[in-house]
mmCIF file of C-alpha atoms in Angstrom:
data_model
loop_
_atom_site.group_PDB
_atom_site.id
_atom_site.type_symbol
_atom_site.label_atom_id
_atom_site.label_comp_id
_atom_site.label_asym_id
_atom_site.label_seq_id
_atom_site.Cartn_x
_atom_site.Cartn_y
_atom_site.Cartn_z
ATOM 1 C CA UNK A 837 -4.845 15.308 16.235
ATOM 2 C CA UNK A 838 -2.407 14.107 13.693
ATOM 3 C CA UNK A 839 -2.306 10.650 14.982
ATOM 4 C CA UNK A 840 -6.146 10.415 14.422
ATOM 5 C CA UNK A 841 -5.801 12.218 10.906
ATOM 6 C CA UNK A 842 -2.988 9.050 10.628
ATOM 7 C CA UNK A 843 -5.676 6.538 11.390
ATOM 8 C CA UNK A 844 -8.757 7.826 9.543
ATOM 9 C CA UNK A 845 -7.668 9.073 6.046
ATOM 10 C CA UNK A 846 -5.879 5.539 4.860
ATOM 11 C CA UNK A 847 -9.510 4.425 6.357
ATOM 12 C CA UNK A 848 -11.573 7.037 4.022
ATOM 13 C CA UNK A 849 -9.504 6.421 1.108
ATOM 14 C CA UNK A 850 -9.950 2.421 1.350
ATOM 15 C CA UNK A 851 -14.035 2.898 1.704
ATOM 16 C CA UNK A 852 -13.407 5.529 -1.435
ATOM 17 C CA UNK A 853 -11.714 2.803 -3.092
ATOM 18 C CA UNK A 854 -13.297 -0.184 -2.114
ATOM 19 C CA UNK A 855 -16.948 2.288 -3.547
ATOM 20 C CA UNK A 856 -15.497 2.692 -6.502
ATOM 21 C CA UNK A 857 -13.802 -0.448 -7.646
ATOM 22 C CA UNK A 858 -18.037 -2.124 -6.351
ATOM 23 C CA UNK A 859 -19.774 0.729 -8.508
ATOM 24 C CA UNK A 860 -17.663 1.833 -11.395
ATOM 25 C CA UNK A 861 -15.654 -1.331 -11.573
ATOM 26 C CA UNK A 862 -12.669 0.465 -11.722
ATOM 27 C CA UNK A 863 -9.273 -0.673 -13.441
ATOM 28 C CA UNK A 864 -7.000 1.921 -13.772
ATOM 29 C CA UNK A 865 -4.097 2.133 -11.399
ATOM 30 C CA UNK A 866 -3.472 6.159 -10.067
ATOM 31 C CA UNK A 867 -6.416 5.691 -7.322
ATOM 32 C CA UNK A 868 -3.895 2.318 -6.103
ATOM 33 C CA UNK A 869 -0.875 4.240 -5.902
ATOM 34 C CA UNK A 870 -2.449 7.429 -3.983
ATOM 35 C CA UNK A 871 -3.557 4.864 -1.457
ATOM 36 C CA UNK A 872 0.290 3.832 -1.756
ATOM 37 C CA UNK A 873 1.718 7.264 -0.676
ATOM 38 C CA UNK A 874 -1.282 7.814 2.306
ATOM 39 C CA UNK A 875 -0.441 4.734 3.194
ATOM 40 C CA UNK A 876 3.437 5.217 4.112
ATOM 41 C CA UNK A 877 2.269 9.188 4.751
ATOM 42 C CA UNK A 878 0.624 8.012 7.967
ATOM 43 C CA UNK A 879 3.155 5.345 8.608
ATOM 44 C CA UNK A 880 5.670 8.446 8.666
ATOM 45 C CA UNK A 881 3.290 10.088 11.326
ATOM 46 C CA UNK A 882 2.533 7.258 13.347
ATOM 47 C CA UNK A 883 6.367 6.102 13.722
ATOM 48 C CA UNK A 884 8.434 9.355 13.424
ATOM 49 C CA UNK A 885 8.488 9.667 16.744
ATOM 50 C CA UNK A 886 9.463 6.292 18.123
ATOM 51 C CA UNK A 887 11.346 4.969 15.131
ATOM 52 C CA UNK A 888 13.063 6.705 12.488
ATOM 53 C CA UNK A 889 14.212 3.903 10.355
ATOM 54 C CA UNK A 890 10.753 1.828 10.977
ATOM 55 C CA UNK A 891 9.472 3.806 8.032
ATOM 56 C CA UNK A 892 12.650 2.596 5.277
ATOM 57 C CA UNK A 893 12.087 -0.819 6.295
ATOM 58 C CA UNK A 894 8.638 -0.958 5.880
ATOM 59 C CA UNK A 895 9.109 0.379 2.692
ATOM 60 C CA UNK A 896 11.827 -2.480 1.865
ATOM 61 C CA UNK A 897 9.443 -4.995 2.724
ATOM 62 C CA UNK A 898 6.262 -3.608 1.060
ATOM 63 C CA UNK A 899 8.744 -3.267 -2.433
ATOM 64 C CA UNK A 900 10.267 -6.584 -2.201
ATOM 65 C CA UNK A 901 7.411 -8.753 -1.320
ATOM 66 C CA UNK A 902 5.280 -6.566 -4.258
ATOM 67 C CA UNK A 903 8.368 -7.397 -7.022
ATOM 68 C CA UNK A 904 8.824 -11.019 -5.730
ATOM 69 C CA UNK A 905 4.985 -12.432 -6.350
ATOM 70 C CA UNK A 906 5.017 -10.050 -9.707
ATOM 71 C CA UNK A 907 8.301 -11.793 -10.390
ATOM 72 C CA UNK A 908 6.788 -15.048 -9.722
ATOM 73 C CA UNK A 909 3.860 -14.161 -11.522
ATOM 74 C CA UNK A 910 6.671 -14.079 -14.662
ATOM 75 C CA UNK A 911 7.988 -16.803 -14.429
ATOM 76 C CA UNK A 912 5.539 -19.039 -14.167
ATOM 77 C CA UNK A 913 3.388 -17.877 -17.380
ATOM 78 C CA UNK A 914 6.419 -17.067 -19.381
ATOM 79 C CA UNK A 915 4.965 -13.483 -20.452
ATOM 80 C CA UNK A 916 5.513 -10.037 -20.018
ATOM 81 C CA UNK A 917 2.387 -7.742 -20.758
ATOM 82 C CA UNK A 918 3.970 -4.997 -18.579
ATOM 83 C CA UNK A 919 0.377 -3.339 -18.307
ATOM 84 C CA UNK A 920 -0.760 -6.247 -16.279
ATOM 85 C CA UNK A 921 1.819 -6.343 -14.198
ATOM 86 C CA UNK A 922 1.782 -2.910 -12.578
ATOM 87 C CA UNK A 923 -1.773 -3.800 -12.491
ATOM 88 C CA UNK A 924 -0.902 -6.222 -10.014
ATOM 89 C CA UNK A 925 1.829 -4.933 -8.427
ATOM 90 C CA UNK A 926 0.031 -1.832 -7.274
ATOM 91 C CA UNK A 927 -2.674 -3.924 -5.680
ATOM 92 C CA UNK A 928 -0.240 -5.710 -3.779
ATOM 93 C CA UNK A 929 1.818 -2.960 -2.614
ATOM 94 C CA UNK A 930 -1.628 -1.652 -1.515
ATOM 95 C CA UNK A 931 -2.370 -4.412 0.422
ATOM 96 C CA UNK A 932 1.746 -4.841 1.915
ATOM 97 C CA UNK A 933 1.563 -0.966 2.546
ATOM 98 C CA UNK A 934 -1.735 -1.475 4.199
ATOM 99 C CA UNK A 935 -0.666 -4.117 6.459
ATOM 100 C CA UNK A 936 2.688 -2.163 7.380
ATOM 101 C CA UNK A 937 0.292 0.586 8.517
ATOM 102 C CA UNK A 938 -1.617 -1.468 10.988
ATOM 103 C CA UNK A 939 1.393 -2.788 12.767
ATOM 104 C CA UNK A 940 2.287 1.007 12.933
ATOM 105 C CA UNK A 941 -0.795 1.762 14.660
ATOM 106 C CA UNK A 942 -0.188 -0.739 17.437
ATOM 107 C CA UNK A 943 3.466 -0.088 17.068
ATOM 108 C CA UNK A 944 2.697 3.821 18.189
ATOM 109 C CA UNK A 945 1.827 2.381 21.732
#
């Protein structure tokens, strides 16, 4: 039961997102970090069970490669509107968090 509670609510929240950003065009950034947490909630759920420290690294890996392109980002327009750049980083960590949760899926079997 918890496994498929694991698999379907990062699925409801990205349709909830993915509605809202199409019909409200939405720009703010708390909706992007609660998909964050659900995200490594059912990476916790999927993995506690097989590997304890699966959960830390995917977390390295989601934060590094999220402050490298914002870093990037930087550097290469010589600016720092810090707004825009959590902007961005919480849509990447989204989308690194996201991945990290599919390999968990097929890493629970």
């Amino acid at each position: 039961m918890l496994s498929i509670l694991a698999i379907g609510l990062p699925i409801l929240f990205w349709i909830i997102l993915l509605v809202i950003i199409g019909k409200f065009n939405y720009r703010h950034n708390l909706l992007f970090w609660v998909m964050i947490v659900v995200n490594f909630l059912a990476i916790w759920q999927l993995t506690q069970l097989h590997a304890g420290t699966y959960l830390w690294a995917c977390f390295l890996a989601s934060i590094v490669a999220a402050i490298l392109v914002v870093m990037l980002l930087i550097i290469n327009e010589h600016d720092v509107f810090l707004r825009r750049y959590t902007h961005l980083l919480a849509r990447v960590e989204v989308i690194a968090t996201t991945c990290w949760w599919i390999a968990a899926i097929f890493f629970q079997k």
